[in-house]
XYZ file of C-alpha atoms in Angstrom:
333
model
C 0.000 0.000 0.000
C 1.224 3.473 -0.805
C 0.409 6.629 1.106
C 1.267 10.248 0.523
C 3.616 11.509 3.247
C 4.668 15.027 2.356
C 6.602 15.002 -0.863
C 7.256 11.241 -0.881
C 5.083 8.167 -1.221
C 5.301 5.630 1.570
C 5.439 1.961 0.623
C 4.618 -0.410 3.480
C 5.719 -3.981 4.163
C 2.137 -5.182 3.607
C -0.864 -3.912 1.660
C -4.459 -4.782 0.864
C -3.350 -7.223 -1.852
C -0.926 -9.142 0.364
C -3.567 -9.297 3.089
C -6.217 -10.676 0.738
C -3.699 -13.223 -0.538
C -2.891 -14.182 3.055
C -6.579 -14.677 3.784
C -6.969 -17.090 0.896
C -3.801 -18.927 1.971
C -4.745 -19.400 5.626
C -8.540 -19.638 5.360
C -8.611 -23.461 5.468
C -6.655 -23.469 8.742
C -7.881 -20.528 10.833
C -11.149 -19.919 12.624
C -13.348 -17.124 11.306
C -13.819 -15.774 14.798
C -17.206 -14.447 15.906
C -18.179 -10.888 16.717
C -19.986 -10.607 20.041
C -22.134 -7.745 21.293
C -23.560 -6.848 24.686
C -26.328 -4.381 25.468
C -24.931 -4.134 29.004
C -21.490 -3.081 27.787
C -23.072 -0.747 25.244
C -24.903 0.945 28.101
C -21.767 1.178 30.254
C -19.678 2.623 27.413
C -22.338 4.765 25.743
C -21.347 3.244 22.390
C -22.216 0.252 20.257
C -19.375 -2.203 20.803
C -18.492 -5.116 18.540
C -15.989 -7.587 19.986
C -13.879 -9.503 17.464
C -13.070 -12.594 19.522
C -9.562 -13.631 18.539
C -9.409 -15.326 21.943
C -11.307 -18.111 20.115
C -8.650 -18.383 17.422
C -6.496 -21.516 17.171
C -3.742 -21.245 19.751
C -5.960 -18.899 21.767
C -4.863 -15.676 20.083
C -4.702 -13.697 16.834
C -1.047 -14.635 16.404
C -1.925 -17.870 14.608
C -3.049 -15.882 11.553
C 0.351 -14.295 10.962
C 2.333 -17.376 11.913
C 0.238 -19.558 9.624
C 0.713 -17.148 6.727
C 4.471 -17.016 7.286
C 4.857 -20.812 7.501
C 2.661 -21.493 4.469
C 4.595 -18.874 2.460
C 7.850 -20.833 2.745
C 9.032 -22.849 -0.219
C 9.813 -26.553 0.279
C 13.558 -26.072 0.729
C 13.068 -23.380 3.365
C 10.365 -25.344 5.167
C 12.536 -28.461 5.481
C 14.938 -26.582 7.754
C 12.141 -25.304 9.978
C 11.444 -21.949 11.565
C 12.843 -20.069 14.532
C 11.578 -17.133 16.557
C 11.974 -15.446 19.918
C 8.793 -14.777 21.839
C 7.473 -14.636 25.386
C 4.055 -15.922 24.559
C 1.381 -16.169 21.918
C 3.593 -15.894 18.823
C 5.727 -18.732 20.157
C 2.704 -20.996 20.509
C 1.216 -19.874 17.190
C 4.403 -20.558 15.235
C 4.744 -23.947 16.937
C 1.202 -24.846 15.917
C 1.600 -23.582 12.345
C 4.872 -25.490 11.941
C 3.277 -28.605 13.403
C 0.458 -28.409 10.860
C 3.019 -28.280 8.042
C 5.154 -30.994 9.631
C 8.297 -28.916 10.079
C 10.381 -28.101 13.184
C 9.895 -24.903 15.183
C 12.726 -23.619 17.391
C 11.350 -21.206 19.970
C 13.605 -18.935 22.032
C 11.690 -18.134 25.220
C 12.746 -15.713 27.975
C 12.908 -17.164 31.473
C 10.094 -14.885 32.702
C 7.538 -16.003 30.088
C 4.077 -16.909 31.447
C 3.890 -20.584 32.341
C 0.636 -21.156 30.462
C 2.144 -19.814 27.228
C 5.295 -21.936 27.504
C 3.062 -24.964 28.050
C 1.248 -24.110 24.820
C 4.543 -24.082 22.901
C 5.393 -27.539 24.197
C 1.853 -28.812 23.565
C 2.084 -27.755 19.908
C 5.466 -29.408 19.397
C 7.785 -26.399 19.560
C 11.363 -26.928 20.727
C 11.946 -24.505 23.632
C 15.356 -22.836 23.971
C 15.638 -20.578 27.025
C 17.141 -17.086 27.083
C 17.576 -14.339 29.630
C 14.560 -11.983 29.888
C 16.070 -9.233 27.731
C 15.607 -8.462 24.048
C 19.372 -8.579 23.553
C 19.558 -12.110 24.952
C 16.500 -13.275 23.001
C 17.924 -12.015 19.710
C 21.416 -13.369 20.456
C 20.131 -16.871 21.226
C 17.836 -16.803 18.171
C 20.815 -15.966 15.935
C 22.780 -18.862 17.434
C 19.877 -21.210 16.648
C 19.702 -19.826 13.105
C 23.378 -20.560 12.529
C 23.098 -24.065 13.959
C 19.922 -25.129 12.129
C 19.635 -23.010 8.999
C 15.995 -22.423 9.949
C 14.031 -19.387 8.732
C 13.544 -16.540 11.187
C 9.915 -15.527 11.646
C 9.881 -12.322 13.677
C 6.918 -11.919 16.048
C 5.729 -8.711 14.372
C 8.342 -6.942 12.226
C 7.665 -9.060 9.138
C 5.420 -8.370 6.148
C 4.077 -11.932 6.174
C 3.068 -11.560 9.814
C 1.477 -8.151 9.236
C -0.466 -9.536 6.259
C -1.747 -12.479 8.266
C -2.901 -10.278 11.129
C -4.625 -7.979 8.647
C -7.109 -10.741 7.810
C -8.851 -9.838 11.092
C -9.780 -6.506 9.566
C -11.163 -8.076 6.385
C -13.430 -10.332 8.431
C -14.507 -7.679 10.902
C -15.581 -5.224 8.207
C -17.563 -7.983 6.480
C -19.229 -8.993 9.737
C -20.106 -5.471 10.930
C -20.254 -2.946 8.117
C -21.455 -0.130 10.396
C -18.179 0.100 12.310
C -16.630 3.589 12.311
C -13.752 2.891 14.712
C -11.486 -0.046 15.531
C -9.578 -0.232 18.818
C -6.561 -2.519 18.752
C -3.892 -3.444 21.339
C -0.432 -2.206 20.428
C 2.992 -3.567 21.257
C 5.390 -4.318 18.404
C 2.765 -3.112 15.954
C 2.189 -6.225 13.836
C -1.481 -6.509 14.772
C -2.478 -2.870 14.524
C -0.530 -2.260 11.307
C -2.165 -5.310 9.770
C -5.602 -4.148 10.889
C -5.086 -0.530 9.811
C -3.913 -1.201 6.249
C -7.057 -2.899 4.878
C -9.411 -0.909 7.104
C -8.133 2.428 5.793
C -8.116 1.073 2.231
C -11.677 -0.261 2.370
C -13.123 2.521 4.526
C -10.848 5.603 4.539
C -12.976 7.454 7.114
C -12.573 4.747 9.746
C -10.675 5.656 12.912
C -7.919 3.310 14.091
C -7.063 3.693 17.777
C -4.294 1.895 19.628
C -4.704 0.764 23.236
C -1.519 0.636 25.316
C -0.563 0.181 28.997
C 0.821 3.274 30.695
C 3.630 1.100 32.003
C 4.717 0.285 28.426
C 3.754 3.413 26.502
C 6.492 3.520 23.876
C 3.957 3.725 21.010
C 2.257 6.771 22.550
C 5.640 8.427 23.051
C 6.707 7.486 19.518
C 3.593 9.065 17.993
C 4.289 12.302 19.867
C 7.992 12.315 18.979
C 7.496 11.281 15.360
C 10.126 8.557 15.689
C 10.508 5.189 17.414
C 11.022 5.554 21.152
C 12.422 2.529 22.977
C 11.802 2.281 26.716
C 14.539 1.127 29.120
C 11.985 -1.134 30.796
C 8.268 -1.841 31.111
C 5.921 -2.454 34.030
C 2.519 -3.883 33.161
C 0.358 -6.928 33.779
C -0.177 -7.084 30.003
C 2.761 -9.385 29.232
C 1.920 -9.411 25.515
C 2.330 -5.639 25.204
C 5.916 -5.122 26.316
C 7.674 -5.074 22.926
C 8.841 -2.036 20.958
C 7.764 -0.945 17.489
C 9.722 -2.276 14.537
C 11.055 -0.470 11.487
C 8.391 -2.150 9.310
C 5.440 -1.616 11.635
C 6.301 1.927 12.695
C 5.583 3.629 9.338
C 2.042 2.204 9.366
C 1.503 3.223 12.988
C 2.917 6.671 12.253
C 0.721 7.254 9.202
C -2.501 5.295 9.747
C -3.090 4.991 13.499
C -5.128 8.010 14.542
C -4.253 8.029 18.244
C -2.957 5.953 21.148
C -5.011 5.603 24.331
C -3.016 4.610 27.412
C -4.577 2.943 30.443
C -3.553 1.806 33.917
C -3.238 -1.856 34.825
C -6.189 -1.440 37.195
C -8.350 -0.449 34.205
C -7.161 -3.515 32.280
C -8.067 -5.790 35.183
C -11.516 -4.219 35.421
C -12.023 -4.761 31.680
C -11.029 -8.407 32.117
C -13.635 -8.728 34.853
C -16.325 -7.285 32.597
C -15.365 -9.686 29.800
C -15.649 -12.593 32.227
C -18.872 -11.488 33.908
C -20.813 -9.967 31.025
C -19.427 -11.387 27.775
C -18.660 -14.747 29.443
C -15.316 -14.755 27.635
C -11.866 -15.470 29.095
C -9.532 -12.718 27.921
C -5.905 -12.136 28.869
C -4.778 -8.640 29.972
C -3.388 -7.778 26.526
C -6.701 -8.806 24.984
C -8.876 -6.805 27.370
C -7.027 -3.527 26.900
C -9.233 -2.388 23.993
C -12.300 -2.409 26.225
C -10.301 -0.708 28.968
C -9.387 2.063 26.521
C -13.008 2.662 25.439
C -14.142 2.824 29.070
C -11.265 5.084 30.143
C -11.878 8.663 31.241
C -9.517 9.969 28.566
C -11.580 8.361 25.803
C -15.000 9.048 27.307
C -14.286 12.711 27.936
C -12.378 13.526 24.742
C -14.258 15.647 22.159
C -12.081 14.026 19.485
C -13.889 10.699 19.852
C -17.476 11.804 20.427
C -18.404 10.678 16.908
C -17.025 7.171 17.485
C -20.373 5.446 17.892
C -19.882 1.947 16.445
C -16.616 0.565 17.734
C -14.901 -2.693 16.852
C -12.703 -3.993 19.662
C -10.163 -6.726 18.989
C -10.062 -9.178 21.907
C -6.640 -10.321 20.845
C -6.101 -13.349 23.068
C -7.388 -15.538 25.858
C -4.273 -17.274 27.192
C -4.621 -16.159 30.781
C -1.944 -16.952 33.338
C -4.421 -17.686 36.122
C -1.788 -17.477 38.860
C -1.023 -13.868 37.903
C -4.734 -13.063 37.540
C -5.718 -14.347 40.955
C -2.780 -12.547 42.573
C -3.790 -9.269 40.905
C -7.370 -9.643 42.142
C -6.161 -10.070 45.744
C -4.300 -6.761 45.733
């Protein structure tokens, strides 16, 4: 997709064509996830909310779409050597599952502080776990060592056009399922999901608003939008373990150009949104998945004149792999 940015034209790592091609490629393997509504949550929010339930996706999260597209895009010679990635959670499990379906090995570099439930998913789907220290430097270093040893293909968790294209299939489905949507709220971390969602949404419906939801304890995207360049934080502090990454050089241009704003919320607001998903929607959603609802219910969103016309809002419930030990501990505080 091309976009006018001043005097130059921006070419992104994915576009509407690559996303449609990805949808055809992965359609036999993914779930077309449902869109749920709730009159109770509509009343609480003062909007019409449409929840795209990627928590019901294979692997329990949206990540399977991108991983499946990446694995199925490999030629036979590449596939024989397998795939490798570094991930603390859902991408690790998704790539393991996608590789398993194709019958190829998946080497997964996992930081020592990864949620137990997500590591168990990697093992369940046949991924080979290689541990690293809980830093991006260590994750990338170990992944490179595995690459050299195995000759496997690196599939980055988000900074990859194949991944962005796969995640963008959510947007194609959502706009088919609920044509009246005028806004989509999407969790943001590395930017693979929101860039994938934004590209087809803005192409199909240019007037649509794309809003990112981000924890205040990991607000690099919000700071990056203000600064006009990628800001990398020295550390993060949030219950949303899936939203601790930094924007990539492929995802950032899409976020910069096509994401209309970033709404930041406290962990307490995320936990409350999780509770509402459990009690009202009857859906198990992890903290990273509940943040879109938290953003719509936040004071900053509710009181902002900028978003008064956002009446029909799609919210991506990005995953449901809850680390119950962490959840129960947070509820006791």
